[in-house]
Amino acid sequence: MSLNNINKALITIVTGILMISCKSVGPKTLPADQFNFNTSISEASNEQLLMNLIRLRYNEPPVFLKVSSVINQYTRAGGVDARAGLNNAVPTGANSAVVGANYAWSNTPTTTYIPISGREFSTNLLVPLPPATLLSMIQAGWPIDLVLDITTFSINGIRDNISRPSARREADNQFFELLELWNKLNRAGILGTRKEDKDFLFFQENFPKEYEEDVAQFKKLLSLEAELNEYTISYGVIQKSSSEITVLSGSIWEIMLNLAWQFGVPEEHIESGRTKVAFRPAYRNEVPPLNIRYSKEKPERKFISVFLHDYWFYIDVDDMRTKRNFSFLQLLLNLAENTTNAQAPVVTVPTN
């Protein structure tokens, strides 16, 4: 190889490595990274919620970890090694050259988890959801049967069901009549909520006469003053006055517990005393709000699944009602979430 050719080879290799090293990779990797991490975090969050529902069903304490941060670091390194020699011997000898190059690429994502405990656990999971917020969700378009049936235990003394063994009861018939009337009046735009110094539920003035009987029955069911058109919203069990709507809303823990004791588990676990029989309210026709299924074999058609107590527990991918209720429960968790104290313990795990 001539010295001229050696120089050309060296220039080509060095130029190539410099071009690679100087080229930015961040913008190109961002869409794929964001999608992949979003998918993984979503799946992990759903699996955690399902696992904790099952733990509550077996009288086991739930454990929550939340993702605090995800850092994805890219590292690139490259180098060139070149040596050349000239032979001036007579007769002419061969020139020698050794050219080498290396390039390394690494991707090191790091995920930080924060256990929900202490004051945050109390605030996020044990404090009842604000009744005014729940009623505002109805006004925003969320189904009334979904919001009130899952999150509340009584409204002005009209009781919904409780499924946990220590306080098990059927819902009052008036509760479903109330939900039906509420839904009808809400769809007609007659009911609304607003916030001033207090939270209020009010009736539209001069509403169509065809709804007069429905409005009167709504007020009668809740023992409300018939002549008033607005009522304060408060949390509690006992209605203090006829101008108040008193809502006993549940905390996330209570809501999860109530839902957990309504889906089925393997009969052998009930017979062995590991857990107890599920609560089956008469009005639900044996279909729980969260129809969690179980199988010895890993399910193929599943929305989400976890393996616990020697069984696969899962939500069927085609079960739209359970998926809706499960997603709503996940939304309530986010709604109740409080800012984590910076001093809380963290778990940082490198992700390969």
PDB file of N, CA and C in Angstrom, residues 93-143:
ATOM      1  N   GLY A  93      11.237  -2.789  -0.913  1.00  0.00           N
ATOM      2  CA  GLY A  93      10.395  -3.642  -0.079  1.00  0.00           C
ATOM      3  C   GLY A  93       8.985  -3.111  -0.009  1.00  0.00           C
ATOM      4  N   ALA A  94       8.133  -3.855   0.578  1.00  0.00           N
ATOM      5  CA  ALA A  94       6.718  -3.482   0.678  1.00  0.00           C
ATOM      6  C   ALA A  94       6.503  -2.544   1.858  1.00  0.00           C
ATOM      7  N   ASN A  95       5.707  -1.500   1.637  1.00  0.00           N
ATOM      8  CA  ASN A  95       5.301  -0.631   2.730  1.00  0.00           C
ATOM      9  C   ASN A  95       4.247  -1.361   3.578  1.00  0.00           C
ATOM     10  N   SER A  96       4.149  -1.016   4.866  1.00  0.00           N
ATOM     11  CA  SER A  96       3.165  -1.669   5.745  1.00  0.00           C
ATOM     12  C   SER A  96       2.246  -0.628   6.375  1.00  0.00           C
ATOM     13  N   ALA A  97       1.002  -1.038   6.661  1.00  0.00           N
ATOM     14  CA  ALA A  97       0.025  -0.142   7.301  1.00  0.00           C
ATOM     15  C   ALA A  97      -0.972  -0.960   8.098  1.00  0.00           C
ATOM     16  N   VAL A  98      -1.319  -0.481   9.283  1.00  0.00           N
ATOM     17  CA  VAL A  98      -2.361  -1.095  10.123  1.00  0.00           C
ATOM     18  C   VAL A  98      -3.357   0.001  10.494  1.00  0.00           C
ATOM     19  N   VAL A  99      -4.606  -0.174  10.134  1.00  0.00           N
ATOM     20  CA  VAL A  99      -5.641   0.813  10.409  1.00  0.00           C
ATOM     21  C   VAL A  99      -6.761   0.140  11.189  1.00  0.00           C
ATOM     22  N   GLY A 100      -7.205   0.728  12.333  1.00  0.00           N
ATOM     23  CA  GLY A 100      -8.286   0.154  13.134  1.00  0.00           C
ATOM     24  C   GLY A 100      -9.242   1.227  13.621  1.00  0.00           C
ATOM     25  N   ALA A 101     -10.484   0.851  13.812  1.00  0.00           N
ATOM     26  CA  ALA A 101     -11.487   1.789  14.326  1.00  0.00           C
ATOM     27  C   ALA A 101     -12.471   1.032  15.199  1.00  0.00           C
ATOM     28  N   ASN A 102     -13.039   1.707  16.194  1.00  0.00           N
ATOM     29  CA  ASN A 102     -14.070   1.080  17.041  1.00  0.00           C
ATOM     30  C   ASN A 102     -15.131   2.106  17.379  1.00  0.00           C
ATOM     31  N   TYR A 103     -16.357   1.603  17.596  1.00  0.00           N
ATOM     32  CA  TYR A 103     -17.486   2.471  17.909  1.00  0.00           C
ATOM     33  C   TYR A 103     -18.392   1.725  18.883  1.00  0.00           C
ATOM     34  N   ALA A 104     -18.752   2.359  19.986  1.00  0.00           N
ATOM     35  CA  ALA A 104     -19.601   1.715  21.010  1.00  0.00           C
ATOM     36  C   ALA A 104     -20.832   2.562  21.272  1.00  0.00           C
ATOM     37  N   TRP A 105     -21.970   1.899  21.511  1.00  0.00           N
ATOM     38  CA  TRP A 105     -23.265   2.560  21.761  1.00  0.00           C
ATOM     39  C   TRP A 105     -23.934   1.873  22.945  1.00  0.00           C
ATOM     40  N   SER A 106     -24.422   2.660  23.894  1.00  0.00           N
ATOM     41  CA  SER A 106     -25.129   2.077  25.038  1.00  0.00           C
ATOM     42  C   SER A 106     -26.339   2.925  25.395  1.00  0.00           C
ATOM     43  N   ASN A 107     -27.383   2.263  25.901  1.00  0.00           N
ATOM     44  CA  ASN A 107     -28.634   2.907  26.300  1.00  0.00           C
ATOM     45  C   ASN A 107     -28.923   2.473  27.726  1.00  0.00           C
ATOM     46  N   THR A 108     -28.973   3.412  28.678  1.00  0.00           N
ATOM     47  CA  THR A 108     -29.126   3.065  30.091  1.00  0.00           C
ATOM     48  C   THR A 108     -30.308   3.812  30.703  1.00  0.00           C
ATOM     49  N   PRO A 109     -31.544   3.256  30.595  1.00  0.00           N
ATOM     50  CA  PRO A 109     -32.689   3.889  31.248  1.00  0.00           C
ATOM     51  C   PRO A 109     -32.701   3.600  32.743  1.00  0.00           C
ATOM     52  N   THR A 110     -33.128   4.573  33.539  1.00  0.00           N
ATOM     53  CA  THR A 110     -33.224   4.422  34.987  1.00  0.00           C
ATOM     54  C   THR A 110     -34.604   4.888  35.440  1.00  0.00           C
ATOM     55  N   THR A 111     -35.306   4.041  36.179  1.00  0.00           N
ATOM     56  CA  THR A 111     -36.648   4.354  36.668  1.00  0.00           C
ATOM     57  C   THR A 111     -36.621   4.493  38.181  1.00  0.00           C
ATOM     58  N   THR A 112     -37.262   5.542  38.691  1.00  0.00           N
ATOM     59  CA  THR A 112     -37.331   5.780  40.130  1.00  0.00           C
ATOM     60  C   THR A 112     -38.754   5.546  40.629  1.00  0.00           C
ATOM     61  N   TYR A 113     -38.904   4.680  41.630  1.00  0.00           N
ATOM     62  CA  TYR A 113     -40.201   4.378  42.233  1.00  0.00           C
ATOM     63  C   TYR A 113     -40.261   4.962  43.639  1.00  0.00           C
ATOM     64  N   ILE A 114     -41.425   5.473  44.003  1.00  0.00           N
ATOM     65  CA  ILE A 114     -41.633   6.000  45.345  1.00  0.00           C
ATOM     66  C   ILE A 114     -42.762   5.214  46.010  1.00  0.00           C
ATOM     67  N   PRO A 115     -42.499   4.528  47.117  1.00  0.00           N
ATOM     68  CA  PRO A 115     -43.580   3.843  47.842  1.00  0.00           C
ATOM     69  C   PRO A 115     -44.550   4.859  48.435  1.00  0.00           C
ATOM     70  N   ILE A 116     -45.831   4.598  48.310  1.00  0.00           N
ATOM     71  CA  ILE A 116     -46.834   5.453  48.930  1.00  0.00           C
ATOM     72  C   ILE A 116     -47.038   4.970  50.354  1.00  0.00           C
ATOM     73  N   SER A 117     -46.642   5.795  51.315  1.00  0.00           N
ATOM     74  CA  SER A 117     -46.711   5.391  52.713  1.00  0.00           C
ATOM     75  C   SER A 117     -46.893   6.615  53.590  1.00  0.00           C
ATOM     76  N   GLY A 118     -47.063   6.380  54.886  1.00  0.00           N
ATOM     77  CA  GLY A 118     -47.151   7.466  55.848  1.00  0.00           C
ATOM     78  C   GLY A 118     -48.286   8.421  55.559  1.00  0.00           C
ATOM     79  N   ARG A 119     -47.988   9.714  55.633  1.00  0.00           N
ATOM     80  CA  ARG A 119     -49.013  10.739  55.454  1.00  0.00           C
ATOM     81  C   ARG A 119     -49.611  10.685  54.059  1.00  0.00           C
ATOM     82  N   GLU A 120     -48.784  10.415  53.056  1.00  0.00           N
ATOM     83  CA  GLU A 120     -49.295  10.348  51.686  1.00  0.00           C
ATOM     84  C   GLU A 120     -50.260   9.185  51.530  1.00  0.00           C
ATOM     85  N   PHE A 121     -49.954   8.040  52.154  1.00  0.00           N
ATOM     86  CA  PHE A 121     -50.850   6.890  52.104  1.00  0.00           C
ATOM     87  C   PHE A 121     -52.204   7.265  52.707  1.00  0.00           C
ATOM     88  N   SER A 122     -52.158   7.949  53.848  1.00  0.00           N
ATOM     89  CA  SER A 122     -53.391   8.364  54.510  1.00  0.00           C
ATOM     90  C   SER A 122     -54.190   9.323  53.645  1.00  0.00           C
ATOM     91  N   THR A 123     -53.491  10.303  53.063  1.00  0.00           N
ATOM     92  CA  THR A 123     -54.173  11.322  52.260  1.00  0.00           C
ATOM     93  C   THR A 123     -54.725  10.746  50.972  1.00  0.00           C
ATOM     94  N   ASN A 124     -53.946   9.917  50.293  1.00  0.00           N
ATOM     95  CA  ASN A 124     -54.348   9.401  48.987  1.00  0.00           C
ATOM     96  C   ASN A 124     -55.376   8.278  49.063  1.00  0.00           C
ATOM     97  N   LEU A 125     -55.255   7.420  50.068  1.00  0.00           N
ATOM     98  CA  LEU A 125     -56.058   6.197  50.075  1.00  0.00           C
ATOM     99  C   LEU A 125     -57.127   6.145  51.161  1.00  0.00           C
ATOM    100  N   LEU A 126     -56.948   6.871  52.238  1.00  0.00           N
ATOM    101  CA  LEU A 126     -57.870   6.746  53.369  1.00  0.00           C
ATOM    102  C   LEU A 126     -58.817   7.927  53.539  1.00  0.00           C
ATOM    103  N   VAL A 127     -58.545   9.045  52.888  1.00  0.00           N
ATOM    104  CA  VAL A 127     -59.408  10.216  52.993  1.00  0.00           C
ATOM    105  C   VAL A 127     -60.550  10.099  51.973  1.00  0.00           C
ATOM    106  N   PRO A 128     -61.810  10.270  52.399  1.00  0.00           N
ATOM    107  CA  PRO A 128     -62.941  10.173  51.458  1.00  0.00           C
ATOM    108  C   PRO A 128     -62.825  11.176  50.317  1.00  0.00           C
ATOM    109  N   LEU A 129     -63.280  10.776  49.146  1.00  0.00           N
ATOM    110  CA  LEU A 129     -63.281  11.674  47.996  1.00  0.00           C
ATOM    111  C   LEU A 129     -64.290  12.792  48.230  1.00  0.00           C
ATOM    112  N   PRO A 130     -63.981  14.019  47.830  1.00  0.00           N
ATOM    113  CA  PRO A 130     -64.904  15.146  48.056  1.00  0.00           C
ATOM    114  C   PRO A 130     -66.214  14.954  47.297  1.00  0.00           C
ATOM    115  N   PRO A 131     -67.361  14.993  47.972  1.00  0.00           N
ATOM    116  CA  PRO A 131     -68.651  14.813  47.289  1.00  0.00           C
ATOM    117  C   PRO A 131     -68.875  15.810  46.150  1.00  0.00           C
ATOM    118  N   ALA A 132     -68.479  17.071  46.363  1.00  0.00           N
ATOM    119  CA  ALA A 132     -68.689  18.084  45.323  1.00  0.00           C
ATOM    120  C   ALA A 132     -67.936  17.734  44.044  1.00  0.00           C
ATOM    121  N   THR A 133     -66.744  17.159  44.190  1.00  0.00           N
ATOM    122  CA  THR A 133     -65.961  16.755  43.017  1.00  0.00           C
ATOM    123  C   THR A 133     -66.671  15.643  42.255  1.00  0.00           C
ATOM    124  N   LEU A 134     -67.239  14.687  42.980  1.00  0.00           N
ATOM    125  CA  LEU A 134     -67.948  13.579  42.347  1.00  0.00           C
ATOM    126  C   LEU A 134     -69.185  14.073  41.598  1.00  0.00           C
ATOM    127  N   LEU A 135     -69.933  15.007  42.203  1.00  0.00           N
ATOM    128  CA  LEU A 135     -71.117  15.548  41.541  1.00  0.00           C
ATOM    129  C   LEU A 135     -70.735  16.404  40.336  1.00  0.00           C
ATOM    130  N   SER A 136     -69.584  17.045  40.408  1.00  0.00           N
ATOM    131  CA  SER A 136     -69.100  17.818  39.255  1.00  0.00           C
ATOM    132  C   SER A 136     -68.731  16.894  38.098  1.00  0.00           C
ATOM    133  N   MET A 137     -68.246  15.705  38.414  1.00  0.00           N
ATOM    134  CA  MET A 137     -67.945  14.731  37.360  1.00  0.00           C
ATOM    135  C   MET A 137     -69.216  14.336  36.621  1.00  0.00           C
ATOM    136  N   ILE A 138     -70.329  14.218  37.357  1.00  0.00           N
ATOM    137  CA  ILE A 138     -71.614  13.908  36.729  1.00  0.00           C
ATOM    138  C   ILE A 138     -72.009  15.027  35.783  1.00  0.00           C
ATOM    139  N   GLN A 139     -71.857  16.261  36.249  1.00  0.00           N
ATOM    140  CA  GLN A 139     -72.194  17.410  35.411  1.00  0.00           C
ATOM    141  C   GLN A 139     -71.327  17.448  34.165  1.00  0.00           C
ATOM    142  N   ALA A 140     -70.085  16.963  34.273  1.00  0.00           N
ATOM    143  CA  ALA A 140     -69.168  16.960  33.126  1.00  0.00           C
ATOM    144  C   ALA A 140     -69.468  15.837  32.134  1.00  0.00           C
ATOM    145  N   GLY A 141     -70.404  14.946  32.483  1.00  0.00           N
ATOM    146  CA  GLY A 141     -70.802  13.917  31.526  1.00  0.00           C
ATOM    147  C   GLY A 141     -70.537  12.486  31.934  1.00  0.00           C
ATOM    148  N   TRP A 142     -69.922  12.263  33.099  1.00  0.00           N
ATOM    149  CA  TRP A 142     -69.689  10.891  33.535  1.00  0.00           C
ATOM    150  C   TRP A 142     -71.012  10.229  33.917  1.00  0.00           C
ATOM    151  N   PRO A 143     -71.194   8.940  33.594  1.00  0.00           N
ATOM    152  CA  PRO A 143     -72.454   8.251  33.900  1.00  0.00           C
ATOM    153  C   PRO A 143     -72.753   8.265  35.398  1.00  0.00           C
TER     154      PRO A 143
END
